[in-house]
Coordinates of C-alpha atoms and ligand atoms in Angstrom, one line a residue:
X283 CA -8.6 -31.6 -10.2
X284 CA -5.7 -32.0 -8.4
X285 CA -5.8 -31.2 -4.4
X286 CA -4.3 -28.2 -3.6
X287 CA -2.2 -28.3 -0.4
X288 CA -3.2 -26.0 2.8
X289 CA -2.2 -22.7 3.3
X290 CA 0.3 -22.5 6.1
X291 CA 0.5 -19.0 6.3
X292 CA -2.3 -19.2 8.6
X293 CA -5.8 -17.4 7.3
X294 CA -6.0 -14.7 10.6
X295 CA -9.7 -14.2 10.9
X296 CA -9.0 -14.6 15.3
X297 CA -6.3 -12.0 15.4
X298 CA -6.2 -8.1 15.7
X299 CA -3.6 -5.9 15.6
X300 CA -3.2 -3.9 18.8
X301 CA -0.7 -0.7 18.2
X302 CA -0.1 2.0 20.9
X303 CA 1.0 4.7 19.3
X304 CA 3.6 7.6 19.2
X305 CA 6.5 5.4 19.9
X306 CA 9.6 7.2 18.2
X307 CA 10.9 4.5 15.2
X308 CA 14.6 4.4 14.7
X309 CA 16.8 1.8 13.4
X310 CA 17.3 0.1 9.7
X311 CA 15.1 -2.2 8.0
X312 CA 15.0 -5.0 5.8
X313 CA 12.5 -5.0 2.5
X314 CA 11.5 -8.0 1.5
X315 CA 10.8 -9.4 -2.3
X316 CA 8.3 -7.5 -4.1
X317 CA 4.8 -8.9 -4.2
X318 CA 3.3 -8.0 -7.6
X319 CA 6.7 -9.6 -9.6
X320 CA 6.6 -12.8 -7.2
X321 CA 3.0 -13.3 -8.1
X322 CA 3.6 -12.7 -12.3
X323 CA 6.9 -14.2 -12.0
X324 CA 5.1 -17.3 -10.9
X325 CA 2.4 -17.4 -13.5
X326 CA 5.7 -16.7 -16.2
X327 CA 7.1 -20.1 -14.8
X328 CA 4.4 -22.1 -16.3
X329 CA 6.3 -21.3 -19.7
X330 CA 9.2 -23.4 -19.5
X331 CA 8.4 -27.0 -18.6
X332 CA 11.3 -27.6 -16.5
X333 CA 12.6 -26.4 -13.3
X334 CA 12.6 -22.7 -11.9
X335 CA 14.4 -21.4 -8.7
X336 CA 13.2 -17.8 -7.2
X337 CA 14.8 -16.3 -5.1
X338 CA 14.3 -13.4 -2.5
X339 CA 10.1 -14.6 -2.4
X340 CA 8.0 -12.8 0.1
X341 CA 6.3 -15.1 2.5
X342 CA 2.8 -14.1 2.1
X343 CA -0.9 -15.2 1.9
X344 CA -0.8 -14.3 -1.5
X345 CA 2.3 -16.1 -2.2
X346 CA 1.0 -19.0 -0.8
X347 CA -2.5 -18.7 -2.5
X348 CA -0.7 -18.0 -5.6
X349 CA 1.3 -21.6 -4.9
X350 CA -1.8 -23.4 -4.4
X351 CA -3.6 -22.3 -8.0
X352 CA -0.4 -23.9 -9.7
X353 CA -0.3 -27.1 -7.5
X354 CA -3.9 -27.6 -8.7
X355 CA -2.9 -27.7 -12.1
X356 CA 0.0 -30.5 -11.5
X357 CA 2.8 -28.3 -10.6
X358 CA 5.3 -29.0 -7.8
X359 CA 6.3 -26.2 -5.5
X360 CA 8.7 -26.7 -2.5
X361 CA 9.2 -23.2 -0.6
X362 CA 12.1 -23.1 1.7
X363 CA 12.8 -19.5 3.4
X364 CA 12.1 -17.3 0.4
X365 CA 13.0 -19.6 -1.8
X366 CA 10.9 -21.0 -4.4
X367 CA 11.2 -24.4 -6.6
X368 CA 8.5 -24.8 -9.2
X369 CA 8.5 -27.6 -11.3
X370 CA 6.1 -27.5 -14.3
X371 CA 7.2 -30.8 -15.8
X372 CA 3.8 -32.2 -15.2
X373 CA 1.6 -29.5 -16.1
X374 CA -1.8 -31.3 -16.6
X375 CA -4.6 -28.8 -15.6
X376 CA -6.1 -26.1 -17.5
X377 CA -8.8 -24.9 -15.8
X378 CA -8.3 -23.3 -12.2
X379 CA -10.5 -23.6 -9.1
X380 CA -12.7 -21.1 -8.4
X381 CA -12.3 -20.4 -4.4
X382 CA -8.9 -20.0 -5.3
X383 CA -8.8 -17.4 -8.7
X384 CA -11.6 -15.4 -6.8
X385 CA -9.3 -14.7 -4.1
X386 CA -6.5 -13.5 -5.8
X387 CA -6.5 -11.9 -8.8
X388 CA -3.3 -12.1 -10.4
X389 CA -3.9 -15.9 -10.3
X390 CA -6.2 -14.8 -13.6
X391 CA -2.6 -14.2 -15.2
X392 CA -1.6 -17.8 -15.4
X393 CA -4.1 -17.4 -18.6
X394 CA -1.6 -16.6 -21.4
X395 CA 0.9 -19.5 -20.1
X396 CA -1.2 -22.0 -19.7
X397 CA -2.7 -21.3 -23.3
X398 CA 1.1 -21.5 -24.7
X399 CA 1.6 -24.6 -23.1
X400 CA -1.2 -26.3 -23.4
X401 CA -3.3 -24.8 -26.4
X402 CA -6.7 -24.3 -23.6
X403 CA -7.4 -22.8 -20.3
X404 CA -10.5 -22.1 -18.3
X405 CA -9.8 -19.5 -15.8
X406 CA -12.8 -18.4 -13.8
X407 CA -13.6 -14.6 -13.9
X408 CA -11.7 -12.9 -11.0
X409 CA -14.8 -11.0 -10.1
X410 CA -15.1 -7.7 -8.1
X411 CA -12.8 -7.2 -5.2
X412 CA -12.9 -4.6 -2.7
X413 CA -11.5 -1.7 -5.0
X414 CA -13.9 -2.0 -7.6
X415 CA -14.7 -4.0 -11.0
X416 CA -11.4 -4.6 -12.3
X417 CA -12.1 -6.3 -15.3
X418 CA -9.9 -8.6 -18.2
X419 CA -11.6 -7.1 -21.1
X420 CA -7.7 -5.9 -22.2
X421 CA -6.1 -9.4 -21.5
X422 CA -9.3 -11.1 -23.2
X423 CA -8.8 -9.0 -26.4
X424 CA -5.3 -9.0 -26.9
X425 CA -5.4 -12.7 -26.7
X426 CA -8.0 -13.0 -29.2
X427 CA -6.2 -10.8 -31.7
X428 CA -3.5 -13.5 -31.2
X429 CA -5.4 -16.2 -32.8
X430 CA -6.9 -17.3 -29.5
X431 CA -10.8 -18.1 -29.1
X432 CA -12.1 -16.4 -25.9
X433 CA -15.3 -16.6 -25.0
X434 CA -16.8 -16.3 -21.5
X435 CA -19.4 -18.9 -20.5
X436 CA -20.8 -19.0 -17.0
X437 CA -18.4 -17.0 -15.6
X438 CA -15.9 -19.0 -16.9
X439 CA -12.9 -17.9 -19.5
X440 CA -12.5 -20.6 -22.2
X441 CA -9.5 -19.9 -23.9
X442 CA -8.2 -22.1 -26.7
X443 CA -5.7 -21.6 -29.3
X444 CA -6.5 -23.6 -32.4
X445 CA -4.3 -24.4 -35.6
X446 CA -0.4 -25.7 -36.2
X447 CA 1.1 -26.4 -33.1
X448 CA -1.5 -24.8 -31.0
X449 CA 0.7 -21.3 -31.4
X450 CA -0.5 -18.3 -30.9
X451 CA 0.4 -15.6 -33.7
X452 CA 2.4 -12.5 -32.6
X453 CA 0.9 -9.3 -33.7
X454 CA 0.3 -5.6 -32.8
X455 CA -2.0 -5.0 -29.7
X456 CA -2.7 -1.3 -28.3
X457 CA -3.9 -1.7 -24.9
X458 CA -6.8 1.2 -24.3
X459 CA -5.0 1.8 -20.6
X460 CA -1.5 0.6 -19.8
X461 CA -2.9 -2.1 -17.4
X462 CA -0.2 -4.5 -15.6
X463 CA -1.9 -7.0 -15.8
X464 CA -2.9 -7.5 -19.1
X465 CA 1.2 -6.1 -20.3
X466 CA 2.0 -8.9 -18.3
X467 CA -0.8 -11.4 -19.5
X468 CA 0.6 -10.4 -23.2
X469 CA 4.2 -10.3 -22.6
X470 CA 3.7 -14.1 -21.3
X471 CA 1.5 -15.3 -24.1
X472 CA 3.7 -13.5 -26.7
X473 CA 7.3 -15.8 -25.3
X474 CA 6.3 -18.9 -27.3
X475 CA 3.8 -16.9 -30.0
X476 CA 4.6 -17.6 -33.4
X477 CA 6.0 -14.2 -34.9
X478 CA 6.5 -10.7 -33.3
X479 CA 3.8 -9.2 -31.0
X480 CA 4.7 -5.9 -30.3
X481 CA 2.3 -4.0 -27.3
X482 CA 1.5 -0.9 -27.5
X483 CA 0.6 1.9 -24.6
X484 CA 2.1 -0.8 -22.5
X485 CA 2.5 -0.7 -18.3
X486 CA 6.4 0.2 -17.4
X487 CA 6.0 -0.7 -13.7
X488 CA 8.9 -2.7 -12.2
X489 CA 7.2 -5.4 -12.0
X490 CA 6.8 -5.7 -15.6
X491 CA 10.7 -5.1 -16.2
X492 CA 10.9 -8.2 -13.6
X493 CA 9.1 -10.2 -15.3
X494 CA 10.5 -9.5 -18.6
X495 CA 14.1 -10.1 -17.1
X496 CA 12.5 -13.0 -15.6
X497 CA 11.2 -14.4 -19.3
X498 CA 14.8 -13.4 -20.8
X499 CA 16.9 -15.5 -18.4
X500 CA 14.7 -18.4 -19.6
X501 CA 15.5 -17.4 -23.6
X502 CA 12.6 -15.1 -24.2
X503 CA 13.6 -12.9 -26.5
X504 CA 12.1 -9.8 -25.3
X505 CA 12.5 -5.3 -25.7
X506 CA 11.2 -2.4 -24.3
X507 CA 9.8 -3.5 -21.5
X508 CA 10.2 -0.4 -19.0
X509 CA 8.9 1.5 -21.6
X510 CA 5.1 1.9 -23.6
X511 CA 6.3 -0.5 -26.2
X512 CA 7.4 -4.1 -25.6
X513 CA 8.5 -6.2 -28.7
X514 CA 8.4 -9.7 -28.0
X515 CA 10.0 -12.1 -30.8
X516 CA 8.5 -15.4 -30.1
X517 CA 10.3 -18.5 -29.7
X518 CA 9.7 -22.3 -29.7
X519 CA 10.7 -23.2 -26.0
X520 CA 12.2 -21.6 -22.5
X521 CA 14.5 -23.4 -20.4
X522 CA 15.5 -23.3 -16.7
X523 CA 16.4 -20.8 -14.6
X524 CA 17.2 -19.3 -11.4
X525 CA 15.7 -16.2 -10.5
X526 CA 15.7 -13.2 -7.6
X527 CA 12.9 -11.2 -7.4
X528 CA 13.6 -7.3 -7.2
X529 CA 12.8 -5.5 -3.4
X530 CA 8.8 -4.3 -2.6
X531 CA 8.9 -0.3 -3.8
X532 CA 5.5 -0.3 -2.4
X533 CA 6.5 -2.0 1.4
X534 CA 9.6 0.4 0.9
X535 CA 7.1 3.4 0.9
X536 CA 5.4 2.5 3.4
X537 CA 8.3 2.4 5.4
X538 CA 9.4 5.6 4.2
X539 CA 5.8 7.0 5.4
X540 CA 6.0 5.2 8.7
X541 CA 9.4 7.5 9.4
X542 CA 7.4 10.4 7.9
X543 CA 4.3 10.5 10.5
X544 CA 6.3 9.2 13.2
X545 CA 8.8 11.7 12.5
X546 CA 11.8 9.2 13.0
X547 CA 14.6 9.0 10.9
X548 CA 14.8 5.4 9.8
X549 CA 16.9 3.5 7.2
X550 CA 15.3 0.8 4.6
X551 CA 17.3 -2.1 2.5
X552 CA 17.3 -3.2 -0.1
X553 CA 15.6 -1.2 -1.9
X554 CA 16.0 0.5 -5.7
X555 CA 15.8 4.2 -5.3
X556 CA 14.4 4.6 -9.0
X557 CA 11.4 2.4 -8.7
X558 CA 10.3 5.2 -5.9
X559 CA 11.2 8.1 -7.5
X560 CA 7.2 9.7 -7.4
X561 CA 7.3 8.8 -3.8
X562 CA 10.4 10.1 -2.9
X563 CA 9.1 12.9 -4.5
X564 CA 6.1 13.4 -2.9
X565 CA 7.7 13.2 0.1
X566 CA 10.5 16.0 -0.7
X567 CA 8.0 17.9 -1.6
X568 CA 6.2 17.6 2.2
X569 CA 9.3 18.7 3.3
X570 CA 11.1 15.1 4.6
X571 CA 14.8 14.6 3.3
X572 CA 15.5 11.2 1.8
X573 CA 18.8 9.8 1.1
X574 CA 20.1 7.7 -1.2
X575 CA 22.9 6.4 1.7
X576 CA 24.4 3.6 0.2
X577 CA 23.8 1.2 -2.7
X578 CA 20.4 0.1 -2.5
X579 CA 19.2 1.6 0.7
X580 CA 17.5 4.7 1.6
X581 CA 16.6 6.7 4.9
X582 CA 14.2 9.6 5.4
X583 CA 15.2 12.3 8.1
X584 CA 11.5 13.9 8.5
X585 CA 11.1 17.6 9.7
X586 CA 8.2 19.9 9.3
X587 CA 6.0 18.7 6.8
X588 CA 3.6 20.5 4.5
X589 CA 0.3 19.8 2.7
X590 CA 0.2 18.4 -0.9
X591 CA -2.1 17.3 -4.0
X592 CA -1.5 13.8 -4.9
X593 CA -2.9 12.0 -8.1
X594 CA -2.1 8.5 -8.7
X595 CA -1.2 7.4 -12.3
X596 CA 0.1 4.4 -14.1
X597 CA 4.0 4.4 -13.3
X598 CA 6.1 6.7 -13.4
X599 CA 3.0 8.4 -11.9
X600 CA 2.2 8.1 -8.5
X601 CA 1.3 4.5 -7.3
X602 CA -1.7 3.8 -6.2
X603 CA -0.5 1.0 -4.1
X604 CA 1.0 4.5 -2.0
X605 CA -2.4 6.4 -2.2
X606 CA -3.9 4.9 1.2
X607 CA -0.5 5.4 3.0
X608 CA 0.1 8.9 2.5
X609 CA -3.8 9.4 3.1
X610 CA -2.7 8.4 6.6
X611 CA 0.0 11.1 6.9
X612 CA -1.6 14.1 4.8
X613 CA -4.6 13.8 7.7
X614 CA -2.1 14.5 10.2
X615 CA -0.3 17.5 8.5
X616 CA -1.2 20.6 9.1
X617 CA -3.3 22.7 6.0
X618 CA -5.0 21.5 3.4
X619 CA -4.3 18.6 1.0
X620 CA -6.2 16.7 -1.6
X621 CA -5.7 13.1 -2.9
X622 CA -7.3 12.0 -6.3
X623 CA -7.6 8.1 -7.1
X624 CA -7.6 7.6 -10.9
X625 CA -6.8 4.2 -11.0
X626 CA -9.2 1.9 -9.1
X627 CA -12.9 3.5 -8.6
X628 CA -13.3 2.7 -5.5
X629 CA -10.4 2.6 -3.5
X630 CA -10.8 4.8 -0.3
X631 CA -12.4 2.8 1.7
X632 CA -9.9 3.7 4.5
X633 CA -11.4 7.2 4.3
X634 CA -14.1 6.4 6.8
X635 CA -11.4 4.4 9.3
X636 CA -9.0 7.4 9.4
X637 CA -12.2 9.8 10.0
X638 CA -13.2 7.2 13.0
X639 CA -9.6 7.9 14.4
X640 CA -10.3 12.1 14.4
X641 CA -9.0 12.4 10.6
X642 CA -11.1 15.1 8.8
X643 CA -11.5 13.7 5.4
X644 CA -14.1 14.6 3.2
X645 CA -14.8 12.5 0.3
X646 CA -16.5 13.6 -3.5
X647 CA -16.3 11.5 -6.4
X648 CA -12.6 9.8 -6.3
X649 CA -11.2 13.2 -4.5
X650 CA -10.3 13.3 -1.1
X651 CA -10.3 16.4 0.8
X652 CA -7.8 16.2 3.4
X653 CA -7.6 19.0 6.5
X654 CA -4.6 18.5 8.7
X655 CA -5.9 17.3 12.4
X656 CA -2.9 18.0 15.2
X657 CA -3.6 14.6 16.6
X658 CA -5.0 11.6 15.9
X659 CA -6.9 9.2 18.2
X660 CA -7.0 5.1 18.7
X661 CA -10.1 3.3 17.5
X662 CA -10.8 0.2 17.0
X663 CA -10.6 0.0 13.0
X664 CA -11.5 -2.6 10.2
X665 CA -8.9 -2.9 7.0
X666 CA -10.7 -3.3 4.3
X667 CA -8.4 -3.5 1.5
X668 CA -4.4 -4.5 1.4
X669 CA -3.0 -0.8 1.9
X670 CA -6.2 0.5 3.6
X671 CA -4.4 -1.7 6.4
X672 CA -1.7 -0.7 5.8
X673 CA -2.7 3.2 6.4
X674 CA -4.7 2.6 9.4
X675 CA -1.3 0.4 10.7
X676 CA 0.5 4.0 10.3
X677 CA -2.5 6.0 11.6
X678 CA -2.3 3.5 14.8
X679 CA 1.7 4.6 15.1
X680 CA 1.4 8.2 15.0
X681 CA -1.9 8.7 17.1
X682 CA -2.6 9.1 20.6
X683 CA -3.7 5.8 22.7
X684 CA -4.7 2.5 21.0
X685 CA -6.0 1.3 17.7
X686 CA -6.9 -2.4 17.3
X687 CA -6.9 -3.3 13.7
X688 CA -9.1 -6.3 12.6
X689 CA -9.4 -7.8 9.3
X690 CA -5.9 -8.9 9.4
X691 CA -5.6 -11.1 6.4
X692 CA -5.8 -8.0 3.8
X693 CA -2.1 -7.4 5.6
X694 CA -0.7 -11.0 5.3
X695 CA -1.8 -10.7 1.6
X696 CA 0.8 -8.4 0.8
X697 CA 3.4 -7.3 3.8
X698 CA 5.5 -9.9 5.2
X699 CA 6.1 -10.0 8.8
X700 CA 5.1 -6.0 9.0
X701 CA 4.6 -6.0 12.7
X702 CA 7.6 -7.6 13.6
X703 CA 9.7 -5.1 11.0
X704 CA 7.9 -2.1 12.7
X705 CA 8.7 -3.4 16.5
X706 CA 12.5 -4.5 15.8
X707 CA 12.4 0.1 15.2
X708 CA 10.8 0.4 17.9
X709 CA 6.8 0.2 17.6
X710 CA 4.6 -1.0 20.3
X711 CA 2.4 -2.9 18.0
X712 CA 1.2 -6.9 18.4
X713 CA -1.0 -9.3 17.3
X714 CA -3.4 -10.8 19.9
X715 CA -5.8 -13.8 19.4
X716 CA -8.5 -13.0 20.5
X717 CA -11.7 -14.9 19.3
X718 CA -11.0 -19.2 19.1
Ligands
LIG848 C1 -1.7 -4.5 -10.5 C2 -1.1 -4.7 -9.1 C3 -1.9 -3.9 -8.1 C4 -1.8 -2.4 -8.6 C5 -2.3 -2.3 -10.0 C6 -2.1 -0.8 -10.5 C7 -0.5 -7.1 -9.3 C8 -0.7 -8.5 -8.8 N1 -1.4 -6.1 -8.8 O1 -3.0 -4.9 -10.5 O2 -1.2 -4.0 -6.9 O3 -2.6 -1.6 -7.7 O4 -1.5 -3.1 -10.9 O5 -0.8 -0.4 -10.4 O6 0.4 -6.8 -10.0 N2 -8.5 -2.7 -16.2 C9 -9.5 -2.8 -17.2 N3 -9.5 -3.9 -18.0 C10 -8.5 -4.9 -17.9 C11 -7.5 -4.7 -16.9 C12 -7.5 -3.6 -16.1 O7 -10.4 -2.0 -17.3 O8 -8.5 -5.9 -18.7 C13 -8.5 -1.5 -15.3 C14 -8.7 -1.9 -13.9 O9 -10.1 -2.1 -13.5 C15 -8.1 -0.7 -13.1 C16 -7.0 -0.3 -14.1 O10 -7.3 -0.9 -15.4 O11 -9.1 0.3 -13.0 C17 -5.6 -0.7 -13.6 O12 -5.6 -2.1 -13.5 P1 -4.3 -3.0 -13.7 O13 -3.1 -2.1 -14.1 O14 -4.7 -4.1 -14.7 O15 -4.1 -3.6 -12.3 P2 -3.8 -5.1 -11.9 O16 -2.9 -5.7 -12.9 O17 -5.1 -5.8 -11.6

């Protein structure tokens, strides 16, 4: 196995966030790269065994553990700003390391590219993670009805693909639930297939579209993707490419929510109004204005807001990336709202940190019962998810007093340089070391 190199996005187990709140935000702000494509976009450049260039790459933990799962399997990676150079020339590794695929779980997508490439991979399971099971039954299966032999042993997938070539074989594959991550696991492993593979009931987030666009500039010959049913018409290699990876929608919401229960008319770009269309929405709906000001960028004027019933879906539903965020507002709008997670089973965690900061949340099943409070109050607060900390960030803006925020590396895994975006409009929020 080949060393993987050190994160230098440091892992911020001494640090809290300390964030005084009702500070008025005003100002314009810059969204980074989105998250979820840079992570799959990665994985996708494993399929051409030359040089890629991304562009417009997040710096974040998960970036950074994502970098270290393909050094360890012989790739070279050179990050400069947000730009990334991965070369796969030397691809030698099939099986991934553990402490690194249990810590982030789109690392399990590198799956379908390195069995393209290389005819095998053992990827250890991804395991649970703090918003419940999450398993790769639907990526496991539609690679097996692609000629590969998947088998789990010791918590390990083996994945090999056997016959002429080591191809896999295109075909049709329904997914039971239009999961990203098997779409993109699929989409991957159907580039260099031998045939047509055609998935059905397939995810249309973004970040699938990305990636598809992503696959296409290297040759893939790829349609539908944006919509239930991608056709992928395999071919024999990919070649090089540069790349830029399309703005966060989801830090772009939370931006939009951060003017919302700070009531502050703020100003976010780049962005790409149609990827946030159910927010937006949402948001209308509470009463906020959003324009569409200029090409790519959009402000929120907030005014009286209004209760609402939010259930997250597969996109063009509601994200549930966005459910934890406008938990944070709904508990500080007056009447009654109620929030529904259908997605992950047990995502709202953050239910019991708003409550500690005077929220009045009441939790059955996957609802969340959501009475207005006219004021919130600073706690100290634990994140215990990505956008649980992200909720409890906005919670700690729009309440009375202090919150300090620990568990700060569920943040760095997915917003880049968040407290230093919020302060440049205006926030009163730092990071302080505080245990050596
Ligand atoms: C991706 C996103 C994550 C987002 C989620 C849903 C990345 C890196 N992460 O995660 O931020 O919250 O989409 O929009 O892109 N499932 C199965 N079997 C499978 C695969 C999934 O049962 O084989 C279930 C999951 O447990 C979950 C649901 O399907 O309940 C949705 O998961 P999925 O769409 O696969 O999410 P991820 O790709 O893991």
């Amino acid at each position: 196995m080949i060393q993987a190199p050190p994160l230098s996005l440091a892992f911020d187990q001494n640090s809290v966030l300390q964030i005084t709140g009702k500070a008025r935000l005003s100002g314009s702000v810059k969204i980074s790269g989105a998250k979820n494509s840079a992570l799959a976009i990665m994985a996708g450049a494993l399929l051409c065994a030359d040089h890629c260039r991304l562009t417009n790459v997040p710096s974040l933990l998960d970036i950074e553990r994502m970098s270290q799962v393909l050094t360890s399997l012989g790739i070279k990676i050179t990050k400069t700003g947000h730009t990334l150079e991965i070369e796969t020339q030397n691809l030698q590794q099939y099986d991934a390391p553990y402490d690194l695929v249990s810590q982030l779980r789109a690392s399990f997508f590198i799956i379908g590219p390195l069995l393209t490439r290389l005819g095998i991979a053992r990827i250890p399971l991804p395991g649970g993670c703090a918003i419940g099971a999450r398993p790769v039954d639907l990526h496991v299966r539609g690679l097996q009805s692609m000629g590969a032999d998947v088998h789990i042993e010791h918590g390990v997938v083996h994945a090999y693909v056997k016959g002429k070539g080591n191809r896999l074989k295109g075909t049709r594959i329904y997914l039971d639930y239009p999961s990203v991550g098997a779409t993109e696991t699929l989409m991957m492993a159907a580039t260099l297939a031998d045939g047509e593979t055609t998935l059905e009931n397939a995810a249309q987030e973004p970040e699938v579209i990305d990636l598809a666009n992503f696959c296409r500039a290297m040759g893939a010959r790829i349609k539908g993707a944006g919509t239930n049913t991608i056709s992928i018409d395999g071919v024999k290699s990919l070649h090089a490419v540069e790349y830029e990876i399309i703005p966060d929608r989801i830090e772009a919401g939370t931006f939009l929510v951060a003017g919302a229960i700070t009531q502050s008319a703020i100003t976010l770009s780049p962005v790409i109004p149609e990827h946030l269309t159910a927010v937006i929405a949402k948001l209308e709906a509470m009463g906020a204005k959003i324009i569409s000001t200029e090409h790519q960028s959009l402000s929120i004027i907030p005014g009286d807001l209004y209760p609402i019933d939010i259930e997250t879906m597969p996109y063009p539903g509601f994200p549930t990336d966005m459910q934890a965020q406008f938990m944070a507002l709904l508990s500080i709008v007056p009447g009654n709202s109620i929030i529904s997670e259908t997605v992950f089973e047990n995502r709202l965690h953050h239910v019991a940190e708003l409550n500690r900061m005077g929220a009045n949340i009441r939790l059955k099943g996957n609802h969340a019962f959501i009475s207005g409070v006219p004021q919130l109050s600073g706690a100290p607060v634990m994140a215990t998810d990505l956008r649980a900390s992200a909720a409890l960030v906005l919670a700690g803006l729009a309440a009375e007093g202090t919150t300090t925020m620990q568990g700060l590396h569920h943040l760095d895994r997915g917003y880049d340089h968040l407290e230093g975006k919020l302060r440049s409009l205006g926030a009163n929020i730092h990071r302080i070391t505080e245990f050596q």
